[in-house]
């Protein structure tokens, strides 16, 4: 389990690279102390590298790959390419003054994914929100913010949504609790527009939306909202993201990811089919708020 607190400053691709290096080290049974000695550092330095909390030098990563027995050219190239991309600033860096470090990490991971599966309880997922709905959510959760800062936060959320329109963008699969669809965030008109937007999004081939209905009662996701991110490179582990009030959990160990994946599979099995999702959205719109 990796926990990032505000101020830790990891970038998304550093997280992935650190996780990959940790996995390679553990497979060889090499201690952090021995790995640190190899790169003229300490056990603490290896720990910070594997948590994505420091920058990576090309020489250090190349030496570690050799020490870990990664001789295959293609495998080495994949890691070194990840290193190069980890050192490049992302578009979201211009919003650094708005984003806590633990969420900067998530935005970067989101950009690198090939598939996102998410379960939401209270709100419509951020990537599916209209500007009006996003503004209402941000305003309610950030008392005391000025209009200009709220507008920038909305712009950031809209900018994030562009990944769903990219030709190489991720598959996005959301299970949304019925409570989130019926909670009148921003008022009746905003919610109506939001639900109509969901209906439009469901026409896209890379977006699937299911609803966890009230009628089902209790279910397996009693722990609340979470997302599972998968990456194009099969060597990179899936990452589970669990947001908290002032931090976030990034889980990438196999047993942790498997547990959340099983919960997601059960949620999908008992939630509405996409066709039934259309029906429930249309009924809520018809009933009003």
PDB file of C-alpha atoms in Angstrom:
ATOM      1  CA  UNK A   1       0.000   0.000   0.000  1.00  0.00           C
ATOM      2  CA  UNK A   2       1.221   3.482  -0.864  1.00  0.00           C
ATOM      3  CA  UNK A   3      -0.169   6.505   0.967  1.00  0.00           C
ATOM      4  CA  UNK A   4       0.564   9.995  -0.345  1.00  0.00           C
ATOM      5  CA  UNK A   5       0.030  12.887   1.987  1.00  0.00           C
ATOM      6  CA  UNK A   6      -0.223  16.520   0.830  1.00  0.00           C
ATOM      7  CA  UNK A   7       3.264  17.887   0.247  1.00  0.00           C
ATOM      8  CA  UNK A   8       4.854  14.593  -0.775  1.00  0.00           C
ATOM      9  CA  UNK A   9       4.902  15.769  -4.386  1.00  0.00           C
ATOM     10  CA  UNK A  10       5.025  12.523  -6.419  1.00  0.00           C
ATOM     11  CA  UNK A  11       4.115  12.615 -10.094  1.00  0.00           C
ATOM     12  CA  UNK A  12       1.980   9.870 -11.546  1.00  0.00           C
ATOM     13  CA  UNK A  13       4.620   8.299 -13.727  1.00  0.00           C
ATOM     14  CA  UNK A  14       7.107   8.360 -10.859  1.00  0.00           C
ATOM     15  CA  UNK A  15       4.602   6.263  -8.943  1.00  0.00           C
ATOM     16  CA  UNK A  16       4.472   3.748 -11.773  1.00  0.00           C
ATOM     17  CA  UNK A  17       8.220   3.698 -12.250  1.00  0.00           C
ATOM     18  CA  UNK A  18       8.859   3.308  -8.527  1.00  0.00           C
ATOM     19  CA  UNK A  19       6.329   0.499  -8.327  1.00  0.00           C
ATOM     20  CA  UNK A  20       7.988  -1.252 -11.248  1.00  0.00           C
ATOM     21  CA  UNK A  21      11.444  -0.992  -9.679  1.00  0.00           C
ATOM     22  CA  UNK A  22      10.132  -2.299  -6.368  1.00  0.00           C
ATOM     23  CA  UNK A  23       8.533  -5.295  -8.078  1.00  0.00           C
ATOM     24  CA  UNK A  24      11.763  -6.130  -9.931  1.00  0.00           C
ATOM     25  CA  UNK A  25      13.821  -5.840  -6.740  1.00  0.00           C
ATOM     26  CA  UNK A  26      11.452  -8.039  -4.728  1.00  0.00           C
ATOM     27  CA  UNK A  27      11.404 -10.687  -7.468  1.00  0.00           C
ATOM     28  CA  UNK A  28      15.176 -11.022  -7.091  1.00  0.00           C
ATOM     29  CA  UNK A  29      15.043 -11.011  -3.299  1.00  0.00           C
ATOM     30  CA  UNK A  30      17.349  -7.988  -3.102  1.00  0.00           C
ATOM     31  CA  UNK A  31      17.162  -5.764  -0.033  1.00  0.00           C
ATOM     32  CA  UNK A  32      16.685  -1.997  -0.236  1.00  0.00           C
ATOM     33  CA  UNK A  33      19.998  -1.606   1.563  1.00  0.00           C
ATOM     34  CA  UNK A  34      21.897  -3.581  -1.091  1.00  0.00           C
ATOM     35  CA  UNK A  35      20.139  -1.739  -3.924  1.00  0.00           C
ATOM     36  CA  UNK A  36      20.955   1.593  -2.303  1.00  0.00           C
ATOM     37  CA  UNK A  37      24.627   0.644  -1.970  1.00  0.00           C
ATOM     38  CA  UNK A  38      24.761  -0.130  -5.698  1.00  0.00           C
ATOM     39  CA  UNK A  39      23.701   3.387  -6.674  1.00  0.00           C
ATOM     40  CA  UNK A  40      25.878   5.057  -4.054  1.00  0.00           C
ATOM     41  CA  UNK A  41      22.839   5.815  -1.915  1.00  0.00           C
ATOM     42  CA  UNK A  42      20.990   4.466   1.093  1.00  0.00           C
ATOM     43  CA  UNK A  43      18.073   2.194   1.921  1.00  0.00           C
ATOM     44  CA  UNK A  44      16.034   5.364   2.488  1.00  0.00           C
ATOM     45  CA  UNK A  45      16.778   6.604  -1.028  1.00  0.00           C
ATOM     46  CA  UNK A  46      15.545   3.347  -2.561  1.00  0.00           C
ATOM     47  CA  UNK A  47      12.415   3.573  -0.426  1.00  0.00           C
ATOM     48  CA  UNK A  48      11.704   7.129  -1.637  1.00  0.00           C
ATOM     49  CA  UNK A  49      12.338   6.096  -5.236  1.00  0.00           C
ATOM     50  CA  UNK A  50       9.952   3.147  -4.974  1.00  0.00           C
ATOM     51  CA  UNK A  51       7.270   5.413  -3.510  1.00  0.00           C
ATOM     52  CA  UNK A  52       7.710   7.907  -6.348  1.00  0.00           C
ATOM     53  CA  UNK A  53       8.700  10.680  -3.958  1.00  0.00           C
ATOM     54  CA  UNK A  54      11.987  11.684  -5.590  1.00  0.00           C
ATOM     55  CA  UNK A  55      13.241  12.232  -9.109  1.00  0.00           C
ATOM     56  CA  UNK A  56      15.059   9.463 -10.971  1.00  0.00           C
ATOM     57  CA  UNK A  57      18.498   9.699 -12.547  1.00  0.00           C
ATOM     58  CA  UNK A  58      18.983   7.741 -15.775  1.00  0.00           C
ATOM     59  CA  UNK A  59      22.248   6.241 -14.520  1.00  0.00           C
ATOM     60  CA  UNK A  60      20.651   5.010 -11.272  1.00  0.00           C
ATOM     61  CA  UNK A  61      17.732   3.340 -13.035  1.00  0.00           C
ATOM     62  CA  UNK A  62      19.994   1.711 -15.645  1.00  0.00           C
ATOM     63  CA  UNK A  63      22.294   0.346 -12.916  1.00  0.00           C
ATOM     64  CA  UNK A  64      19.345  -0.989 -10.911  1.00  0.00           C
ATOM     65  CA  UNK A  65      17.877  -2.738 -13.966  1.00  0.00           C
ATOM     66  CA  UNK A  66      21.210  -4.484 -14.545  1.00  0.00           C
ATOM     67  CA  UNK A  67      21.421  -5.462 -10.857  1.00  0.00           C
ATOM     68  CA  UNK A  68      17.863  -6.795 -10.973  1.00  0.00           C
ATOM     69  CA  UNK A  69      18.684  -8.968 -13.971  1.00  0.00           C
ATOM     70  CA  UNK A  70      16.690  -7.079 -16.593  1.00  0.00           C
ATOM     71  CA  UNK A  71      18.796  -7.897 -19.642  1.00  0.00           C
ATOM     72  CA  UNK A  72      16.073  -8.038 -22.292  1.00  0.00           C
ATOM     73  CA  UNK A  73      16.355  -4.984 -24.527  1.00  0.00           C
ATOM     74  CA  UNK A  74      12.614  -4.501 -24.918  1.00  0.00           C
ATOM     75  CA  UNK A  75      11.965  -4.736 -21.175  1.00  0.00           C
ATOM     76  CA  UNK A  76      14.769  -2.272 -20.415  1.00  0.00           C
ATOM     77  CA  UNK A  77      13.519   0.125 -23.086  1.00  0.00           C
ATOM     78  CA  UNK A  78      10.010   0.099 -21.610  1.00  0.00           C
ATOM     79  CA  UNK A  79      11.329   1.127 -18.188  1.00  0.00           C
ATOM     80  CA  UNK A  80      13.697   3.748 -19.573  1.00  0.00           C
ATOM     81  CA  UNK A  81      10.906   5.206 -21.713  1.00  0.00           C
ATOM     82  CA  UNK A  82       8.772   5.442 -18.585  1.00  0.00           C
ATOM     83  CA  UNK A  83      11.676   7.252 -16.896  1.00  0.00           C
ATOM     84  CA  UNK A  84      11.863   9.788 -19.725  1.00  0.00           C
ATOM     85  CA  UNK A  85       8.133  10.466 -19.570  1.00  0.00           C
ATOM     86  CA  UNK A  86       8.219  10.688 -15.763  1.00  0.00           C
ATOM     87  CA  UNK A  87      10.614  13.616 -16.031  1.00  0.00           C
ATOM     88  CA  UNK A  88       8.335  15.583 -18.372  1.00  0.00           C
ATOM     89  CA  UNK A  89       5.824  18.018 -16.827  1.00  0.00           C
ATOM     90  CA  UNK A  90       2.154  17.324 -17.657  1.00  0.00           C
ATOM     91  CA  UNK A  91      -0.461  19.861 -18.788  1.00  0.00           C
ATOM     92  CA  UNK A  92      -1.960  19.857 -15.288  1.00  0.00           C
ATOM     93  CA  UNK A  93       1.160  21.472 -13.831  1.00  0.00           C
ATOM     94  CA  UNK A  94      -0.273  24.885 -14.645  1.00  0.00           C
ATOM     95  CA  UNK A  95      -2.937  24.079 -12.051  1.00  0.00           C
ATOM     96  CA  UNK A  96      -0.386  23.131  -9.379  1.00  0.00           C
ATOM     97  CA  UNK A  97      -1.517  25.940  -7.116  1.00  0.00           C
ATOM     98  CA  UNK A  98      -5.008  24.388  -7.000  1.00  0.00           C
ATOM     99  CA  UNK A  99      -4.151  20.712  -6.687  1.00  0.00           C
ATOM    100  CA  UNK A 100      -2.935  18.957  -3.554  1.00  0.00           C
ATOM    101  CA  UNK A 101       0.012  16.724  -4.402  1.00  0.00           C
ATOM    102  CA  UNK A 102      -1.906  13.533  -3.723  1.00  0.00           C
ATOM    103  CA  UNK A 103      -4.441  14.481  -6.419  1.00  0.00           C
ATOM    104  CA  UNK A 104      -1.792  15.661  -8.880  1.00  0.00           C
ATOM    105  CA  UNK A 105      -0.624  12.064  -8.829  1.00  0.00           C
ATOM    106  CA  UNK A 106      -4.074  10.818  -9.748  1.00  0.00           C
ATOM    107  CA  UNK A 107      -4.515  13.239 -12.661  1.00  0.00           C
ATOM    108  CA  UNK A 108      -1.228  12.043 -14.105  1.00  0.00           C
ATOM    109  CA  UNK A 109      -2.186   8.397 -13.694  1.00  0.00           C
ATOM    110  CA  UNK A 110      -5.520   9.127 -15.346  1.00  0.00           C
ATOM    111  CA  UNK A 111      -3.683  10.492 -18.388  1.00  0.00           C
ATOM    112  CA  UNK A 112      -1.638   7.301 -18.723  1.00  0.00           C
ATOM    113  CA  UNK A 113      -4.441   4.747 -18.379  1.00  0.00           C
ATOM    114  CA  UNK A 114      -5.948   2.432 -20.955  1.00  0.00           C
ATOM    115  CA  UNK A 115      -8.970   1.581 -18.755  1.00  0.00           C
ATOM    116  CA  UNK A 116     -10.657   3.200 -15.777  1.00  0.00           C
ATOM    117  CA  UNK A 117     -13.323   1.432 -13.735  1.00  0.00           C
ATOM    118  CA  UNK A 118     -14.953   3.482 -11.014  1.00  0.00           C
ATOM    119  CA  UNK A 119     -17.660   3.195  -8.384  1.00  0.00           C
ATOM    120  CA  UNK A 120     -19.226   6.428  -7.128  1.00  0.00           C
ATOM    121  CA  UNK A 121     -21.661   6.877  -4.261  1.00  0.00           C
ATOM    122  CA  UNK A 122     -22.250  10.594  -3.730  1.00  0.00           C
ATOM    123  CA  UNK A 123     -21.446  12.355  -7.013  1.00  0.00           C
ATOM    124  CA  UNK A 124     -21.398  11.776 -10.745  1.00  0.00           C
ATOM    125  CA  UNK A 125     -17.793  10.782 -11.635  1.00  0.00           C
ATOM    126  CA  UNK A 126     -15.663  13.828 -12.420  1.00  0.00           C
ATOM    127  CA  UNK A 127     -14.917  12.746 -16.002  1.00  0.00           C
ATOM    128  CA  UNK A 128     -18.667  12.639 -16.732  1.00  0.00           C
ATOM    129  CA  UNK A 129     -19.723  15.920 -15.122  1.00  0.00           C
ATOM    130  CA  UNK A 130     -21.167  18.913 -16.948  1.00  0.00           C
ATOM    131  CA  UNK A 131     -19.596  22.301 -16.261  1.00  0.00           C
ATOM    132  CA  UNK A 132     -22.683  23.392 -14.331  1.00  0.00           C
ATOM    133  CA  UNK A 133     -22.726  20.276 -12.166  1.00  0.00           C
ATOM    134  CA  UNK A 134     -18.964  20.509 -11.580  1.00  0.00           C
ATOM    135  CA  UNK A 135     -19.315  24.139 -10.541  1.00  0.00           C
ATOM    136  CA  UNK A 136     -22.042  23.234  -8.037  1.00  0.00           C
ATOM    137  CA  UNK A 137     -19.960  20.400  -6.542  1.00  0.00           C
ATOM    138  CA  UNK A 138     -16.817  22.521  -6.296  1.00  0.00           C
ATOM    139  CA  UNK A 139     -18.668  25.491  -4.813  1.00  0.00           C
ATOM    140  CA  UNK A 140     -20.340  23.348  -2.145  1.00  0.00           C
ATOM    141  CA  UNK A 141     -17.081  21.653  -1.161  1.00  0.00           C
ATOM    142  CA  UNK A 142     -14.814  24.697  -1.123  1.00  0.00           C
ATOM    143  CA  UNK A 143     -16.394  27.366   1.073  1.00  0.00           C
ATOM    144  CA  UNK A 144     -14.678  30.726   0.872  1.00  0.00           C
ATOM    145  CA  UNK A 145     -13.231  30.332  -2.615  1.00  0.00           C
ATOM    146  CA  UNK A 146     -13.549  33.291  -4.973  1.00  0.00           C
ATOM    147  CA  UNK A 147     -15.310  33.100  -8.326  1.00  0.00           C
ATOM    148  CA  UNK A 148     -12.014  33.115 -10.245  1.00  0.00           C
ATOM    149  CA  UNK A 149     -10.591  30.133  -8.368  1.00  0.00           C
ATOM    150  CA  UNK A 150     -13.839  28.174  -8.694  1.00  0.00           C
ATOM    151  CA  UNK A 151     -13.789  28.870 -12.444  1.00  0.00           C
ATOM    152  CA  UNK A 152     -10.207  27.545 -12.696  1.00  0.00           C
ATOM    153  CA  UNK A 153     -11.156  24.396 -10.796  1.00  0.00           C
ATOM    154  CA  UNK A 154     -14.029  23.846 -13.219  1.00  0.00           C
ATOM    155  CA  UNK A 155     -11.641  24.405 -16.144  1.00  0.00           C
ATOM    156  CA  UNK A 156      -9.306  21.770 -14.698  1.00  0.00           C
ATOM    157  CA  UNK A 157     -12.121  19.230 -14.473  1.00  0.00           C
ATOM    158  CA  UNK A 158     -13.202  19.949 -18.053  1.00  0.00           C
ATOM    159  CA  UNK A 159      -9.594  19.641 -19.222  1.00  0.00           C
ATOM    160  CA  UNK A 160      -9.340  16.220 -17.582  1.00  0.00           C
ATOM    161  CA  UNK A 161     -12.384  15.061 -19.527  1.00  0.00           C
ATOM    162  CA  UNK A 162     -10.548  15.471 -22.841  1.00  0.00           C
ATOM    163  CA  UNK A 163      -8.949  12.055 -22.386  1.00  0.00           C
ATOM    164  CA  UNK A 164     -12.305  10.441 -23.187  1.00  0.00           C
ATOM    165  CA  UNK A 165     -12.313  12.122 -26.619  1.00  0.00           C
ATOM    166  CA  UNK A 166      -8.777  11.113 -27.563  1.00  0.00           C
ATOM    167  CA  UNK A 167      -8.317   8.417 -30.166  1.00  0.00           C
ATOM    168  CA  UNK A 168      -6.012   6.606 -27.755  1.00  0.00           C
ATOM    169  CA  UNK A 169      -8.081   7.506 -24.693  1.00  0.00           C
ATOM    170  CA  UNK A 170      -9.111   4.995 -22.040  1.00  0.00           C
ATOM    171  CA  UNK A 171     -12.161   2.810 -21.784  1.00  0.00           C
ATOM    172  CA  UNK A 172     -14.249   4.298 -18.975  1.00  0.00           C
ATOM    173  CA  UNK A 173     -16.649   2.050 -17.047  1.00  0.00           C
ATOM    174  CA  UNK A 174     -18.636   3.601 -14.209  1.00  0.00           C
ATOM    175  CA  UNK A 175     -21.010   2.119 -11.649  1.00  0.00           C
ATOM    176  CA  UNK A 176     -22.950   4.975 -10.060  1.00  0.00           C
ATOM    177  CA  UNK A 177     -25.115   4.594  -6.978  1.00  0.00           C
ATOM    178  CA  UNK A 178     -28.704   5.661  -7.623  1.00  0.00           C
ATOM    179  CA  UNK A 179     -28.377   8.146  -4.736  1.00  0.00           C
ATOM    180  CA  UNK A 180     -25.908  10.203  -6.781  1.00  0.00           C
ATOM    181  CA  UNK A 181     -28.407  10.414  -9.638  1.00  0.00           C
ATOM    182  CA  UNK A 182     -31.245  11.605  -7.411  1.00  0.00           C
ATOM    183  CA  UNK A 183     -29.325  14.063  -5.222  1.00  0.00           C
ATOM    184  CA  UNK A 184     -30.214  17.501  -6.686  1.00  0.00           C
ATOM    185  CA  UNK A 185     -26.730  19.001  -6.847  1.00  0.00           C
ATOM    186  CA  UNK A 186     -27.082  22.561  -8.125  1.00  0.00           C
ATOM    187  CA  UNK A 187     -30.868  22.333  -8.405  1.00  0.00           C
ATOM    188  CA  UNK A 188     -33.340  20.679 -10.760  1.00  0.00           C
ATOM    189  CA  UNK A 189     -32.130  22.282 -13.988  1.00  0.00           C
ATOM    190  CA  UNK A 190     -28.487  21.401 -13.351  1.00  0.00           C
ATOM    191  CA  UNK A 191     -29.372  17.801 -12.531  1.00  0.00           C
ATOM    192  CA  UNK A 192     -31.586  17.437 -15.560  1.00  0.00           C
ATOM    193  CA  UNK A 193     -28.779  18.686 -17.764  1.00  0.00           C
ATOM    194  CA  UNK A 194     -26.333  16.330 -16.054  1.00  0.00           C
ATOM    195  CA  UNK A 195     -28.483  13.242 -16.570  1.00  0.00           C
ATOM    196  CA  UNK A 196     -29.130  14.186 -20.193  1.00  0.00           C
ATOM    197  CA  UNK A 197     -25.364  14.516 -20.584  1.00  0.00           C
ATOM    198  CA  UNK A 198     -24.923  10.964 -19.259  1.00  0.00           C
ATOM    199  CA  UNK A 199     -27.371   9.714 -21.873  1.00  0.00           C
ATOM    200  CA  UNK A 200     -25.310  11.426 -24.576  1.00  0.00           C
ATOM    201  CA  UNK A 201     -22.048  10.000 -23.243  1.00  0.00           C
ATOM    202  CA  UNK A 202     -23.441   6.471 -23.283  1.00  0.00           C
ATOM    203  CA  UNK A 203     -23.518   6.651 -27.076  1.00  0.00           C
ATOM    204  CA  UNK A 204     -19.727   6.725 -27.131  1.00  0.00           C
ATOM    205  CA  UNK A 205     -18.107   3.301 -27.647  1.00  0.00           C
ATOM    206  CA  UNK A 206     -15.555   3.743 -24.848  1.00  0.00           C
ATOM    207  CA  UNK A 207     -18.037   4.689 -22.096  1.00  0.00           C
ATOM    208  CA  UNK A 208     -20.215   2.272 -20.117  1.00  0.00           C
ATOM    209  CA  UNK A 209     -22.474   3.389 -17.273  1.00  0.00           C
ATOM    210  CA  UNK A 210     -24.313   1.129 -14.844  1.00  0.00           C
ATOM    211  CA  UNK A 211     -26.487   2.085 -11.888  1.00  0.00           C
ATOM    212  CA  UNK A 212     -26.500   0.438  -8.467  1.00  0.00           C
ATOM    213  CA  UNK A 213     -30.243   0.696  -7.733  1.00  0.00           C
ATOM    214  CA  UNK A 214     -31.829   1.377  -4.357  1.00  0.00           C
ATOM    215  CA  UNK A 215     -33.894  -1.765  -4.834  1.00  0.00           C
ATOM    216  CA  UNK A 216     -30.867  -4.031  -4.493  1.00  0.00           C
ATOM    217  CA  UNK A 217     -30.240  -3.065  -0.867  1.00  0.00           C
ATOM    218  CA  UNK A 218     -26.824  -3.792   0.665  1.00  0.00           C
ATOM    219  CA  UNK A 219     -23.906  -4.722  -1.562  1.00  0.00           C
ATOM    220  CA  UNK A 220     -20.184  -5.542  -1.550  1.00  0.00           C
ATOM    221  CA  UNK A 221     -18.791  -1.989  -1.822  1.00  0.00           C
ATOM    222  CA  UNK A 222     -19.590  -0.933   1.722  1.00  0.00           C
ATOM    223  CA  UNK A 223     -16.218   0.853   1.900  1.00  0.00           C
ATOM    224  CA  UNK A 224     -17.344   3.590  -0.492  1.00  0.00           C
ATOM    225  CA  UNK A 225     -16.093   5.021  -3.772  1.00  0.00           C
ATOM    226  CA  UNK A 226     -12.941   3.783  -5.532  1.00  0.00           C
ATOM    227  CA  UNK A 227     -11.361   3.560  -8.970  1.00  0.00           C
ATOM    228  CA  UNK A 228      -9.206   0.906 -10.637  1.00  0.00           C
ATOM    229  CA  UNK A 229      -6.753   2.095 -13.282  1.00  0.00           C
ATOM    230  CA  UNK A 230      -5.126  -0.175 -15.852  1.00  0.00           C
ATOM    231  CA  UNK A 231      -2.250   0.735 -18.175  1.00  0.00           C
ATOM    232  CA  UNK A 232      -1.330  -0.200 -21.715  1.00  0.00           C
ATOM    233  CA  UNK A 233       2.014  -1.631 -20.656  1.00  0.00           C
ATOM    234  CA  UNK A 234       1.235  -5.064 -19.230  1.00  0.00           C
ATOM    235  CA  UNK A 235       4.349  -4.826 -17.059  1.00  0.00           C
ATOM    236  CA  UNK A 236       2.776  -2.000 -15.047  1.00  0.00           C
ATOM    237  CA  UNK A 237       0.481  -3.050 -12.207  1.00  0.00           C
ATOM    238  CA  UNK A 238      -3.122  -1.930 -11.917  1.00  0.00           C
ATOM    239  CA  UNK A 239      -3.596   0.846  -9.365  1.00  0.00           C
ATOM    240  CA  UNK A 240      -6.570   1.250  -7.030  1.00  0.00           C
ATOM    241  CA  UNK A 241      -7.311   4.850  -6.048  1.00  0.00           C
ATOM    242  CA  UNK A 242      -9.288   5.562  -2.881  1.00  0.00           C
ATOM    243  CA  UNK A 243      -9.797   9.236  -2.095  1.00  0.00           C
ATOM    244  CA  UNK A 244     -10.032  10.436   1.485  1.00  0.00           C
ATOM    245  CA  UNK A 245     -10.775  13.837   2.986  1.00  0.00           C
ATOM    246  CA  UNK A 246      -7.223  15.185   2.909  1.00  0.00           C
ATOM    247  CA  UNK A 247      -5.186  12.424   1.231  1.00  0.00           C
ATOM    248  CA  UNK A 248      -5.558   9.406  -1.015  1.00  0.00           C
ATOM    249  CA  UNK A 249      -4.556   5.744  -1.067  1.00  0.00           C
ATOM    250  CA  UNK A 250      -2.782   4.324  -4.117  1.00  0.00           C
ATOM    251  CA  UNK A 251      -2.853   0.525  -3.890  1.00  0.00           C
ATOM    252  CA  UNK A 252      -0.856  -1.579  -6.337  1.00  0.00           C
ATOM    253  CA  UNK A 253      -0.012  -4.810  -4.539  1.00  0.00           C
ATOM    254  CA  UNK A 254      -1.589  -7.785  -6.253  1.00  0.00           C
ATOM    255  CA  UNK A 255      -3.675  -8.963  -3.304  1.00  0.00           C
ATOM    256  CA  UNK A 256      -5.085  -5.462  -2.718  1.00  0.00           C
ATOM    257  CA  UNK A 257      -5.925  -4.875  -6.376  1.00  0.00           C
ATOM    258  CA  UNK A 258      -7.509  -8.335  -6.650  1.00  0.00           C
ATOM    259  CA  UNK A 259      -9.775  -7.624  -3.694  1.00  0.00           C
ATOM    260  CA  UNK A 260     -11.073  -4.397  -5.204  1.00  0.00           C
ATOM    261  CA  UNK A 261     -11.393  -6.012  -8.624  1.00  0.00           C
ATOM    262  CA  UNK A 262     -13.581  -8.744  -7.153  1.00  0.00           C
ATOM    263  CA  UNK A 263     -15.801  -6.120  -5.518  1.00  0.00           C
ATOM    264  CA  UNK A 264     -16.076  -4.262  -8.825  1.00  0.00           C
ATOM    265  CA  UNK A 265     -17.048  -7.443 -10.643  1.00  0.00           C
ATOM    266  CA  UNK A 266     -19.796  -8.118  -8.102  1.00  0.00           C
ATOM    267  CA  UNK A 267     -21.044  -4.542  -8.400  1.00  0.00           C
ATOM    268  CA  UNK A 268     -21.226  -4.825 -12.189  1.00  0.00           C
ATOM    269  CA  UNK A 269     -23.061  -8.146 -11.917  1.00  0.00           C
ATOM    270  CA  UNK A 270     -25.885  -6.737  -9.781  1.00  0.00           C
ATOM    271  CA  UNK A 271     -26.131  -3.237 -11.282  1.00  0.00           C
ATOM    272  CA  UNK A 272     -28.313  -2.253 -14.237  1.00  0.00           C
ATOM    273  CA  UNK A 273     -27.353  -3.207 -17.754  1.00  0.00           C
ATOM    274  CA  UNK A 274     -26.520  -0.241 -20.023  1.00  0.00           C
ATOM    275  CA  UNK A 275     -29.998  -0.469 -21.586  1.00  0.00           C
ATOM    276  CA  UNK A 276     -31.618  -0.454 -18.163  1.00  0.00           C
ATOM    277  CA  UNK A 277     -29.389   2.491 -17.218  1.00  0.00           C
ATOM    278  CA  UNK A 278     -30.946   4.475 -20.045  1.00  0.00           C
ATOM    279  CA  UNK A 279     -34.390   3.597 -18.719  1.00  0.00           C
ATOM    280  CA  UNK A 280     -33.618   4.663 -15.148  1.00  0.00           C
ATOM    281  CA  UNK A 281     -32.009   7.931 -16.269  1.00  0.00           C
ATOM    282  CA  UNK A 282     -35.021   8.767 -18.412  1.00  0.00           C
ATOM    283  CA  UNK A 283     -37.389   7.931 -15.541  1.00  0.00           C
ATOM    284  CA  UNK A 284     -35.525  10.171 -13.088  1.00  0.00           C
ATOM    285  CA  UNK A 285     -35.596  13.009 -15.626  1.00  0.00           C
ATOM    286  CA  UNK A 286     -39.310  12.441 -16.168  1.00  0.00           C
ATOM    287  CA  UNK A 287     -40.094  12.303 -12.441  1.00  0.00           C
ATOM    288  CA  UNK A 288     -38.202  15.538 -11.760  1.00  0.00           C
ATOM    289  CA  UNK A 289     -36.262  16.523  -8.661  1.00  0.00           C
TER     290      UNK A 289
END
